[in-house]
């Protein structure tokens, strides 16, 4: 028979061991809470900007022997890949560059016409910017030069400031100034301001490009019909009205027939190139063949005397300096800066989208910040050398890729070829029909309209599709600026809508794990069956003036509902565990709402425990002394730890 004193002693030892284990667990939780509370202060905004510059420009800052070399390699990627460049790659790049030039020369002349500039300025833009990009860009395939969308953007906005008909010299100078500001704003990528490009969402790009393609196509009817009088507006109603009004009196059948003939040829060549990848060179060289053949036809038949409109004089020679033409202290400098910003955003968005799509095919990463700097410096240099805003062209990049380019040297080959054309062949383009330039532009536009992508956006996200439609109809029926504004406004409205109506969800533990998740999303998650213990999570990434009161009211409503369904014993209290893992930042309105929530809970006899406070959040709550009011013992790293601590405290 066991003696009673021994049994009593065993029970007491067991209780002491349990108490010691509990004390150790409490001590560990307190220590972890102190780690969370005593974390260093987060960096200020200016510190993040400086750190971003150092990381971008001085990637090996700690190693002084590599400092200078790493700086130049970061600024000029050609110094890195140039070490492994060989004759085989040069051969591929040389052939790709020649193929690219055959497409770039006629397109550049046509895009200059869209931008309401003389033809040579399109060719100038295919010389200096590609050379600068080849030194500073990180894409191997992207083809740099003038593009249809940016050309149309300039021709639709700049005439509101300077009339190209009344003052062509002033118009040209203003475009150069816009180009300078577009490059300057692009260089801001060095200061981690690349988020400006993200304001123009993917859905907005799809809608904007489609609307712009239709507007550009309708504007080419002027050249195709050979009209003299045409509207300066870009909306579809005005353009169609102008066409219907002018065609019966001004159109030239021979001009129209010649343009349509070569348009069919270009579209057939494009179709053959798509079906047979080995014939990729056919759609690439078709525009140049069209220019050569049509010019010969007009010259031999003297069709210009029978209504066919021709380019006539095209100034040759290398890019002249335009540094003295920049109007940086003129009366329209603010408007030039505004248009430059819009142009920079559109140009960067198109270039980065094109570059990343082909980089993903080749399996390498495209550095967005380096692309912004390269685009910025090339456009600033272009503004000094009679160029207008240049960016990456999707159609020419596709040709460059299909032609087997290996590096950006293909851009150098293309630029040299254009220089040769400027020096030797510009006089031969005197008889080139304007309708052929219109046909070349029209044949390139279908690639800008992506119906499948629009349908995909509709299936995935209806609000994104609304932004797509806003950009499309804004450009089509009002103006380019309104289309951009509509797209950005709808995108912002989506962000605001999501931020001001965040969800507060009840959390449950997944079976046989310590993981807590939303019970609505994961029905298998088990809600706490302990009376008086509530676990909620905030889904918003920002607790701010826009949503703070909404979150507080939702939590109080859930507390009231859950508190009514869970009966608590008289000698137990209630504890609310609030998971703030998703809350990345908080402002003063959010802090005030948390304080008010804490006070409301205290008045109801409920303790507040907060879980996984992020760096910025815990810092601001410490400064505001909210942590002191709640108590350091009620700050936890995980929901599981908070639940175990509350159960062990015997407060519930």
XYZ file of C-alpha atoms in Angstrom:
652
model
C 0.000 0.000 0.000
C 1.411 3.408 -1.154
C 1.750 5.978 1.554
C -0.293 9.231 1.183
C 2.660 11.567 1.883
C 4.473 10.145 -1.149
C 1.423 10.669 -3.383
C 1.075 14.259 -2.187
C 4.757 14.881 -2.830
C 4.455 13.470 -6.430
C 1.476 15.665 -7.236
C 3.263 18.720 -5.857
C 6.392 17.964 -7.942
C 4.226 17.561 -11.070
C 2.474 20.853 -10.432
C 5.827 22.578 -9.874
C 7.183 21.183 -13.161
C 4.098 22.382 -15.009
C 4.425 25.804 -13.416
C 8.114 26.017 -14.345
C 7.336 25.000 -17.923
C 4.576 27.590 -18.065
C 6.932 30.241 -16.672
C 9.532 29.361 -19.323
C 6.940 29.623 -22.094
C 5.717 32.967 -20.731
C 9.309 34.175 -20.484
C 9.991 33.101 -24.085
C 6.890 34.878 -25.337
C 7.836 38.027 -23.459
C 11.351 37.862 -24.881
C 9.995 37.498 -28.424
C 7.622 40.405 -27.866
C 10.594 42.526 -26.730
C 12.438 41.607 -29.919
C 9.454 42.871 -31.877
C 9.109 46.049 -29.837
C 12.826 46.849 -29.786
C 13.392 46.450 -33.540
C 15.441 49.266 -35.108
C 13.707 52.269 -36.634
C 12.695 51.825 -40.293
C 14.532 53.942 -42.895
C 13.129 57.310 -43.889
C 11.993 58.004 -47.465
C 15.137 59.946 -48.371
C 17.283 57.090 -47.020
C 15.435 54.611 -49.261
C 15.979 56.868 -52.286
C 19.721 57.223 -51.569
C 19.988 53.482 -50.940
C 18.225 52.798 -54.241
C 20.671 55.010 -56.135
C 23.643 53.293 -54.494
C 22.322 49.836 -55.313
C 21.564 50.783 -58.910
C 24.776 52.683 -59.650
C 27.244 51.102 -57.188
C 26.255 47.414 -56.890
C 29.710 46.552 -55.442
C 30.056 49.592 -53.241
C 31.796 47.728 -50.422
C 34.592 46.542 -52.713
C 36.599 49.610 -53.763
C 38.594 47.667 -56.333
C 35.350 46.848 -58.144
C 33.667 50.195 -57.468
C 34.653 52.124 -60.598
C 34.243 49.126 -62.920
C 30.862 48.175 -61.441
C 29.683 51.776 -61.851
C 30.529 51.836 -65.547
C 29.171 48.321 -66.119
C 25.891 49.295 -64.449
C 25.680 52.425 -66.582
C 26.928 50.773 -69.792
C 25.913 47.065 -69.916
C 27.841 46.742 -73.192
C 31.008 46.608 -71.069
C 29.740 43.374 -69.505
C 28.450 41.422 -72.489
C 31.042 42.939 -74.813
C 33.737 40.762 -73.222
C 32.177 37.623 -74.726
C 31.256 39.141 -78.074
C 32.609 37.245 -81.075
C 32.518 37.082 -84.869
C 29.603 34.658 -84.916
C 27.393 37.048 -82.966
C 28.552 39.947 -85.146
C 27.443 38.075 -88.262
C 23.956 37.478 -86.806
C 23.654 41.070 -85.570
C 24.845 42.454 -88.909
C 22.181 40.570 -90.881
C 19.512 41.446 -88.314
C 20.541 45.120 -88.409
C 20.293 45.281 -92.216
C 16.878 43.612 -92.127
C 15.801 45.996 -89.395
C 16.969 49.018 -91.404
C 14.940 47.932 -94.425
C 11.812 48.214 -92.290
C 12.932 51.170 -90.186
C 13.689 53.608 -93.041
C 10.193 53.672 -94.616
C 8.439 53.447 -91.234
C 10.485 56.307 -89.793
C 9.537 58.563 -92.694
C 5.867 57.648 -92.213
C 5.914 58.189 -88.452
C 7.515 61.616 -88.903
C 4.567 62.427 -91.149
C 2.186 61.367 -88.348
C 4.072 63.605 -85.911
C 3.662 66.504 -88.409
C 7.412 66.805 -88.885
C 9.491 66.756 -92.057
C 10.469 63.207 -93.179
C 14.155 63.544 -92.295
C 13.370 63.934 -88.592
C 12.026 60.396 -88.519
C 15.303 59.174 -89.988
C 17.307 61.298 -87.534
C 15.378 59.600 -84.701
C 16.547 56.225 -86.038
C 20.215 57.187 -85.686
C 21.214 58.762 -82.348
C 18.729 57.097 -79.917
C 19.524 53.536 -81.123
C 23.259 54.208 -80.750
C 22.840 55.482 -77.175
C 20.538 52.598 -76.283
C 23.019 50.032 -77.622
C 25.525 51.330 -75.059
C 23.159 51.682 -72.077
C 20.188 49.350 -72.634
C 19.805 45.871 -71.181
C 17.546 44.356 -73.854
C 19.164 42.304 -76.610
C 16.238 42.378 -79.033
C 14.444 45.711 -78.702
C 14.555 47.973 -81.782
C 14.695 51.697 -81.000
C 13.249 54.516 -83.088
C 10.069 56.505 -83.713
C 6.767 54.696 -83.154
C 3.212 55.305 -84.281
C 1.585 55.827 -80.877
C 4.063 58.422 -79.602
C 4.004 60.198 -82.980
C 0.217 60.385 -82.827
C 0.395 61.526 -79.196
C 2.644 64.461 -80.140
C 0.591 65.419 -83.210
C -2.609 65.498 -81.153
C -1.346 67.516 -78.168
C 1.460 69.791 -79.397
C -0.682 71.637 -82.017
C -2.805 72.918 -79.122
C 0.266 74.918 -78.088
C 2.037 75.651 -81.397
C 0.352 75.361 -84.793
C 2.593 73.353 -87.186
C 1.028 75.065 -90.230
C 1.347 78.657 -89.001
C 4.722 78.232 -87.265
C 6.482 75.027 -88.428
C 9.834 76.146 -86.961
C 8.279 76.885 -83.564
C 6.430 73.553 -83.676
C 9.674 71.689 -84.356
C 11.492 73.494 -81.531
C 8.662 72.719 -79.126
C 8.786 69.005 -80.070
C 12.535 68.961 -79.355
C 11.846 70.564 -75.957
C 9.168 67.948 -75.223
C 11.693 65.249 -76.142
C 14.204 66.738 -73.708
C 11.675 66.651 -70.860
C 10.575 63.121 -71.791
C 14.193 61.987 -71.455
C 14.673 63.890 -68.203
C 11.626 62.312 -66.586
C 12.760 58.868 -67.743
C 16.129 59.344 -66.021
C 14.162 59.661 -62.776
C 14.177 55.859 -62.801
C 17.538 56.294 -61.054
C 15.627 57.713 -58.080
C 13.268 54.733 -57.916
C 10.407 56.677 -59.486
C 9.566 53.866 -61.845
C 6.182 53.599 -60.128
C 5.067 56.444 -62.438
C 5.017 53.952 -65.294
C 2.865 51.564 -63.240
C 0.069 54.146 -63.140
C -0.624 53.047 -66.704
C -1.880 49.495 -66.105
C -1.646 46.589 -68.529
C -5.382 46.779 -69.247
C -5.094 50.501 -69.975
C -2.197 49.825 -72.357
C -4.267 47.281 -74.316
C -7.190 49.692 -74.658
C -5.008 52.714 -75.402
C -2.994 50.917 -78.085
C -6.141 49.624 -79.803
C -7.808 53.031 -79.775
C -4.632 54.748 -80.968
C -4.224 52.211 -83.790
C -7.726 52.942 -85.107
C -7.198 56.721 -84.862
C -3.814 56.478 -86.643
C -5.363 54.286 -89.325
C -8.181 56.765 -89.977
C -5.683 59.613 -90.221
C -3.844 57.742 -92.987
C -6.928 58.124 -95.164
C -5.680 61.626 -95.915
C -2.546 60.267 -97.581
C -4.341 57.303 -99.117
C -6.982 59.475 -100.834
C -4.577 62.352 -101.491
C -6.668 64.942 -99.623
C -5.539 68.544 -99.153
C -8.007 69.620 -96.475
C -8.178 67.482 -93.365
C -9.157 67.982 -89.731
C -6.506 68.573 -87.070
C -8.596 66.708 -84.484
C -7.937 63.054 -83.685
C -11.340 61.730 -82.552
C -13.031 59.261 -84.865
C -16.141 61.404 -85.446
C -14.142 64.427 -86.610
C -11.816 62.339 -88.794
C -14.640 60.423 -90.498
C -16.594 63.650 -90.971
C -13.586 65.282 -92.600
C -13.046 62.285 -94.892
C -16.695 62.172 -95.998
C -16.670 65.901 -96.626
C -13.421 66.042 -98.602
C -13.381 62.770 -100.578
C -16.118 63.667 -103.111
C -14.248 66.811 -104.166
C -10.531 66.155 -103.611
C -9.654 62.482 -103.875
C -7.397 61.240 -106.666
C -8.251 57.734 -107.972
C -4.705 57.021 -109.139
C -3.274 58.006 -105.750
C -5.823 55.783 -103.991
C -5.298 52.834 -106.358
C -1.514 52.917 -105.981
C -1.778 53.022 -102.174
C -4.304 50.169 -102.023
C -2.251 48.033 -104.392
C 0.819 48.183 -102.183
C -1.276 47.871 -99.002
C -2.531 44.514 -100.272
C 1.055 43.530 -101.098
C 2.216 44.454 -97.582
C -0.632 42.572 -95.892
C -0.028 39.464 -98.018
C 3.702 39.583 -97.204
C 2.832 39.946 -93.514
C 0.504 36.933 -93.693
C 3.123 34.785 -95.481
C 5.767 35.737 -92.899
C 3.471 34.712 -90.053
C 2.618 31.356 -91.576
C 6.174 30.465 -92.604
C 8.752 31.519 -90.022
C 11.589 30.894 -92.486
C 10.239 33.758 -94.600
C 10.415 36.257 -91.734
C 12.470 38.538 -93.983
C 9.614 39.010 -96.462
C 7.363 41.249 -94.290
C 10.507 43.018 -93.043
C 11.766 43.956 -96.498
C 8.312 44.463 -98.055
C 7.993 48.152 -96.950
C 11.356 49.049 -98.504
C 10.463 47.158 -101.692
C 7.161 49.070 -101.773
C 8.990 52.385 -101.508
C 11.482 51.468 -104.236
C 8.903 50.065 -106.675
C 6.347 52.826 -106.147
C 9.022 55.500 -106.531
C 10.136 53.939 -109.819
C 6.540 53.717 -111.047
C 5.863 57.384 -110.288
C 9.171 58.494 -111.806
C 8.783 56.481 -115.016
C 5.082 57.238 -115.578
C 5.180 60.826 -114.266
C 2.186 59.959 -112.106
C 2.846 63.006 -109.923
C 1.486 65.082 -112.785
C -1.774 63.110 -112.657
C -2.715 63.512 -109.003
C -0.268 61.254 -107.148
C 1.161 63.209 -104.221
C 4.873 62.709 -103.544
C 7.317 63.529 -100.759
C 9.417 65.868 -102.923
C 12.330 67.366 -101.007
C 13.891 65.263 -98.237
C 16.909 66.847 -96.597
C 19.911 64.563 -96.304
C 23.066 64.573 -94.220
C 23.863 63.755 -90.614
C 21.752 64.921 -87.677
C 22.207 68.678 -87.208
C 22.517 70.042 -83.677
C 19.271 71.263 -82.099
C 20.692 72.271 -78.723
C 20.162 75.954 -79.484
C 16.508 75.249 -80.422
C 15.440 73.987 -76.981
C 12.967 76.384 -75.367
C 13.812 75.830 -71.703
C 13.016 79.408 -70.688
C 10.197 80.130 -73.109
C 6.538 80.887 -72.339
C 5.452 77.281 -72.981
C 8.045 75.470 -70.867
C 5.438 74.235 -68.345
C 3.291 72.794 -71.139
C 6.375 71.189 -72.701
C 7.179 69.543 -69.353
C 3.602 68.241 -69.009
C 3.550 66.776 -72.520
C 7.052 65.421 -71.937
C 5.865 63.565 -68.835
C 2.906 62.044 -70.703
C 5.168 61.051 -73.599
C 7.728 59.542 -71.218
C 5.112 57.401 -69.477
C 3.659 56.129 -72.770
C 7.086 55.545 -74.348
C 8.499 53.771 -71.277
C 5.413 51.628 -70.850
C 5.568 50.453 -74.463
C 9.339 49.898 -74.432
C 9.450 47.959 -71.168
C 6.444 45.842 -72.162
C 8.057 45.003 -75.528
C 11.492 44.365 -73.997
C 10.193 42.107 -71.220
C 8.036 40.039 -73.556
C 11.026 39.123 -75.737
C 13.383 38.785 -72.745
C 11.047 36.170 -71.276
C 11.258 34.206 -74.536
C 15.065 34.261 -74.405
C 15.056 33.464 -70.669
C 16.820 36.473 -69.175
C 15.782 39.326 -66.869
C 15.211 42.859 -68.152
C 16.170 45.505 -65.582
C 13.396 48.105 -65.611
C 15.464 50.802 -63.897
C 18.317 50.433 -66.391
C 15.800 50.610 -69.210
C 14.422 53.851 -67.819
C 17.898 55.373 -67.613
C 18.788 54.203 -71.128
C 15.535 55.587 -72.542
C 16.097 58.824 -70.659
C 19.655 59.439 -71.814
C 18.914 58.488 -75.418
C 15.992 60.933 -75.619
C 17.967 63.718 -73.953
C 20.773 63.123 -76.457
C 18.149 62.942 -79.208
C 16.730 66.333 -78.246
C 20.227 67.765 -78.834
C 20.480 66.171 -82.312
C 17.154 66.958 -84.036
C 15.312 63.813 -82.872
C 11.866 63.506 -81.361
C 10.711 61.003 -78.727
C 12.016 57.501 -79.486
C 11.135 54.209 -77.826
C 10.948 50.478 -78.525
C 8.830 49.399 -81.472
C 6.962 46.100 -81.208
C 6.835 45.430 -84.964
C 10.513 46.230 -85.540
C 11.543 44.325 -82.406
C 9.678 41.273 -83.681
C 11.574 41.569 -86.980
C 14.864 41.991 -85.130
C 14.132 38.898 -83.053
C 13.078 36.820 -86.071
C 16.188 37.915 -87.965
C 18.322 36.246 -85.271
C 19.831 39.226 -83.456
C 22.141 38.312 -80.581
C 22.798 41.688 -78.937
C 22.012 45.398 -79.203
C 24.695 45.674 -81.896
C 21.864 45.174 -84.399
C 20.669 48.665 -83.408
C 24.140 50.024 -84.209
C 24.095 48.356 -87.633
C 20.626 49.747 -88.294
C 21.692 53.271 -87.259
C 24.777 53.152 -89.522
C 22.598 51.963 -92.421
C 20.200 54.866 -91.870
C 23.179 57.269 -91.836
C 24.298 55.860 -95.191
C 20.766 56.357 -96.521
C 20.729 59.957 -95.260
C 24.044 60.674 -96.921
C 23.505 58.955 -100.267
C 19.893 58.077 -101.043
C 17.592 60.875 -99.830
C 17.461 62.495 -103.284
C 16.182 59.212 -104.722
C 13.103 59.449 -102.469
C 11.891 62.647 -104.137
C 9.199 60.767 -106.137
C 8.084 58.465 -103.290
C 4.243 58.599 -103.089
C 2.730 59.706 -99.793
C 0.054 57.037 -100.242
C 2.789 54.384 -99.938
C 3.826 55.785 -96.541
C 0.155 55.617 -95.496
C -0.008 51.998 -96.677
C 3.139 51.075 -94.733
C 1.685 52.571 -91.536
C -1.705 50.915 -92.090
C -0.061 47.515 -92.573
C 1.738 47.841 -89.219
C -1.354 48.786 -87.195
C -3.080 45.367 -86.791
C -0.296 44.328 -84.416
C -1.402 47.074 -82.001
C -4.945 45.674 -81.660
C -5.024 42.620 -79.389
C -8.598 41.348 -79.201
C -7.589 38.083 -77.491
C -5.862 39.997 -74.688
C -8.927 42.225 -74.233
C -11.118 39.118 -73.943
C -8.672 37.625 -71.434
C -8.856 40.814 -69.316
C -12.669 40.624 -69.425
C -12.633 37.039 -68.141
C -10.137 37.693 -65.342
C -11.024 41.142 -63.995
C -14.112 43.156 -64.957
C -12.799 46.386 -63.390
C -9.566 46.062 -65.355
C -11.641 45.606 -68.482
C -13.473 48.821 -67.604
C -10.104 50.637 -67.548
C -9.336 49.056 -70.918
C -12.628 50.324 -72.349
C -12.090 53.766 -70.797
C -8.745 54.148 -72.542
C -10.102 52.745 -75.821
C -13.227 54.900 -76.096
C -11.504 57.968 -74.631
C -8.834 57.904 -77.353
C -11.314 56.951 -80.049
C -14.096 59.471 -79.409
C -12.469 62.368 -77.511
C -8.677 62.729 -77.486
C -5.457 61.031 -76.462
C -5.274 62.996 -73.199
C -8.845 62.046 -72.240
C -8.163 58.398 -73.042
C -5.102 58.391 -70.802
C -6.944 60.281 -68.076
C -9.923 57.903 -68.219
C -7.684 54.837 -67.935
C -5.654 56.219 -65.034
C -8.801 57.480 -63.259
C -10.542 54.099 -63.481
C -7.380 52.329 -62.300
C -7.092 54.683 -59.337
C -10.784 54.261 -58.566
C -10.222 50.509 -58.428
C -7.361 50.983 -55.947
C -9.400 53.387 -53.808
C -12.425 51.077 -53.893
C -10.340 48.148 -52.684
C -8.642 50.214 -49.967
C -11.738 51.899 -48.511
C -13.727 48.657 -48.363
C -11.258 46.163 -46.853
C -12.434 42.905 -45.387
C -12.051 41.779 -41.794
C -12.321 37.993 -41.695
C -12.571 35.437 -38.920
C -9.568 33.109 -38.677
C -9.456 29.409 -37.918
C -6.733 26.782 -37.444
C -6.121 24.283 -40.229
C -6.431 20.721 -38.896
C -3.203 19.209 -37.519
C -1.243 22.437 -38.111
C -0.417 25.707 -36.367
C -1.506 27.698 -39.415
C -4.430 30.112 -39.114
C -6.331 31.319 -42.182
C -9.682 32.790 -43.199
C -12.533 30.379 -42.583
C -14.529 31.766 -45.546
C -11.745 30.883 -47.966
C -10.772 27.643 -46.224
C -13.944 25.963 -44.855
C -11.865 23.158 -43.337
C -10.273 25.667 -40.923
C -11.509 25.157 -37.367
C -12.789 28.174 -35.488
C -11.808 28.517 -31.851
C -14.302 26.678 -29.693
C -13.011 28.352 -26.553
C -15.658 30.737 -25.180
C -14.486 34.338 -25.219
C -11.581 33.868 -27.695
C -12.003 35.660 -31.027
C -9.475 35.693 -33.894
C -9.793 38.174 -36.774
C -7.503 39.252 -39.606
C -7.317 42.530 -41.554
C -6.882 42.100 -45.314
C -5.870 45.671 -46.169
C -2.212 46.539 -46.761
C -2.746 50.064 -45.459
C -4.606 51.229 -42.352
C -5.274 54.872 -43.142
C -7.805 57.686 -43.161
C -9.699 56.087 -46.062
C -10.506 52.800 -44.324
C -9.654 53.117 -40.604
C -13.179 53.806 -39.358
C -14.625 51.158 -41.677
C -12.229 48.543 -40.241
C -12.966 49.584 -36.654
C -16.735 49.382 -37.217
C -16.480 45.975 -38.882
C -14.412 44.583 -36.041
C -16.867 45.887 -33.446
C -19.803 44.449 -35.388
C -18.083 41.056 -35.631
C -17.235 41.177 -31.930
C -20.891 41.837 -31.115
C -22.108 39.044 -33.392
C -19.517 36.472 -32.275
C -19.808 37.522 -28.648
C -23.534 36.816 -28.819
C -23.063 33.355 -30.285
C -20.335 32.285 -27.850
C -21.586 32.107 -24.300
C -18.895 32.945 -21.752
C -18.789 31.949 -18.153
C -19.089 34.678 -15.561
C -15.582 34.185 -14.171
C -13.901 34.396 -17.618
C -13.252 37.356 -19.871
C -12.898 37.759 -23.590
C -9.822 38.229 -25.769
C -9.732 39.536 -29.338
C -6.679 38.417 -31.365
C -6.144 40.763 -34.315
C -3.825 39.497 -37.062
C -2.149 42.484 -38.749
C 0.258 40.567 -40.990
C -1.158 42.192 -44.124
C -1.012 45.769 -42.786
C 2.254 47.162 -44.161
C 1.780 50.765 -43.004
C -0.453 52.967 -40.904
C -1.147 56.698 -40.628
C -2.421 58.889 -37.778
C -6.063 58.163 -38.639
C -5.327 54.445 -38.445
C -3.556 54.881 -35.089
C -6.491 56.866 -33.716
C -8.911 54.162 -34.924
C -6.816 51.463 -33.168
C -6.847 53.470 -29.941
C -10.606 53.922 -30.198
C -11.045 50.206 -30.914
C -8.950 49.369 -27.843
C -11.023 51.696 -25.664
C -14.298 50.242 -26.956
C -13.090 46.705 -26.286
C -11.912 47.602 -22.779
C -15.325 49.072 -22.004
C -16.814 45.704 -22.978
C -14.321 43.794 -20.852
C -12.386 42.474 -23.847
C -8.596 42.333 -24.087
C -6.918 43.216 -27.409
C -3.959 41.151 -28.651
C -2.147 42.160 -31.860
C -0.144 39.776 -34.039
C 2.798 40.286 -36.415
C 3.014 44.059 -36.511
C 5.099 45.145 -39.493
C 8.170 47.367 -39.264
C 6.531 50.690 -40.079
C 3.427 49.843 -38.053
C 5.197 48.845 -34.814
C 7.464 51.894 -35.049
C 4.552 54.319 -35.328
C 2.573 52.573 -32.601
C 5.585 52.870 -30.282
C 5.985 56.565 -31.045
C 2.251 57.126 -30.451
C 2.525 55.101 -27.179
C -0.257 52.759 -28.264
C 1.926 49.761 -27.378
C 2.159 51.025 -23.792
C -1.628 51.278 -23.550
C -2.218 47.793 -24.941
C 0.701 46.227 -23.065
C 3.817 44.572 -24.401
C 2.562 41.208 -23.181
C -0.295 41.448 -25.712
C 1.993 41.739 -28.755
C 2.732 38.404 -30.508
C 4.607 37.161 -33.549
C 2.092 34.538 -34.733
C -1.598 33.830 -34.277
C -0.825 30.357 -32.938
C 1.465 31.805 -30.281
C -1.226 34.325 -29.302
C -3.899 31.613 -29.013
C -1.669 29.365 -26.901
C -0.730 32.271 -24.637
C -4.374 33.268 -24.139
C -5.394 29.706 -23.335
C -2.497 29.346 -20.911
C -3.349 32.639 -19.175
C -6.736 31.185 -18.095
C -8.354 34.528 -18.947
C -10.741 32.715 -21.291
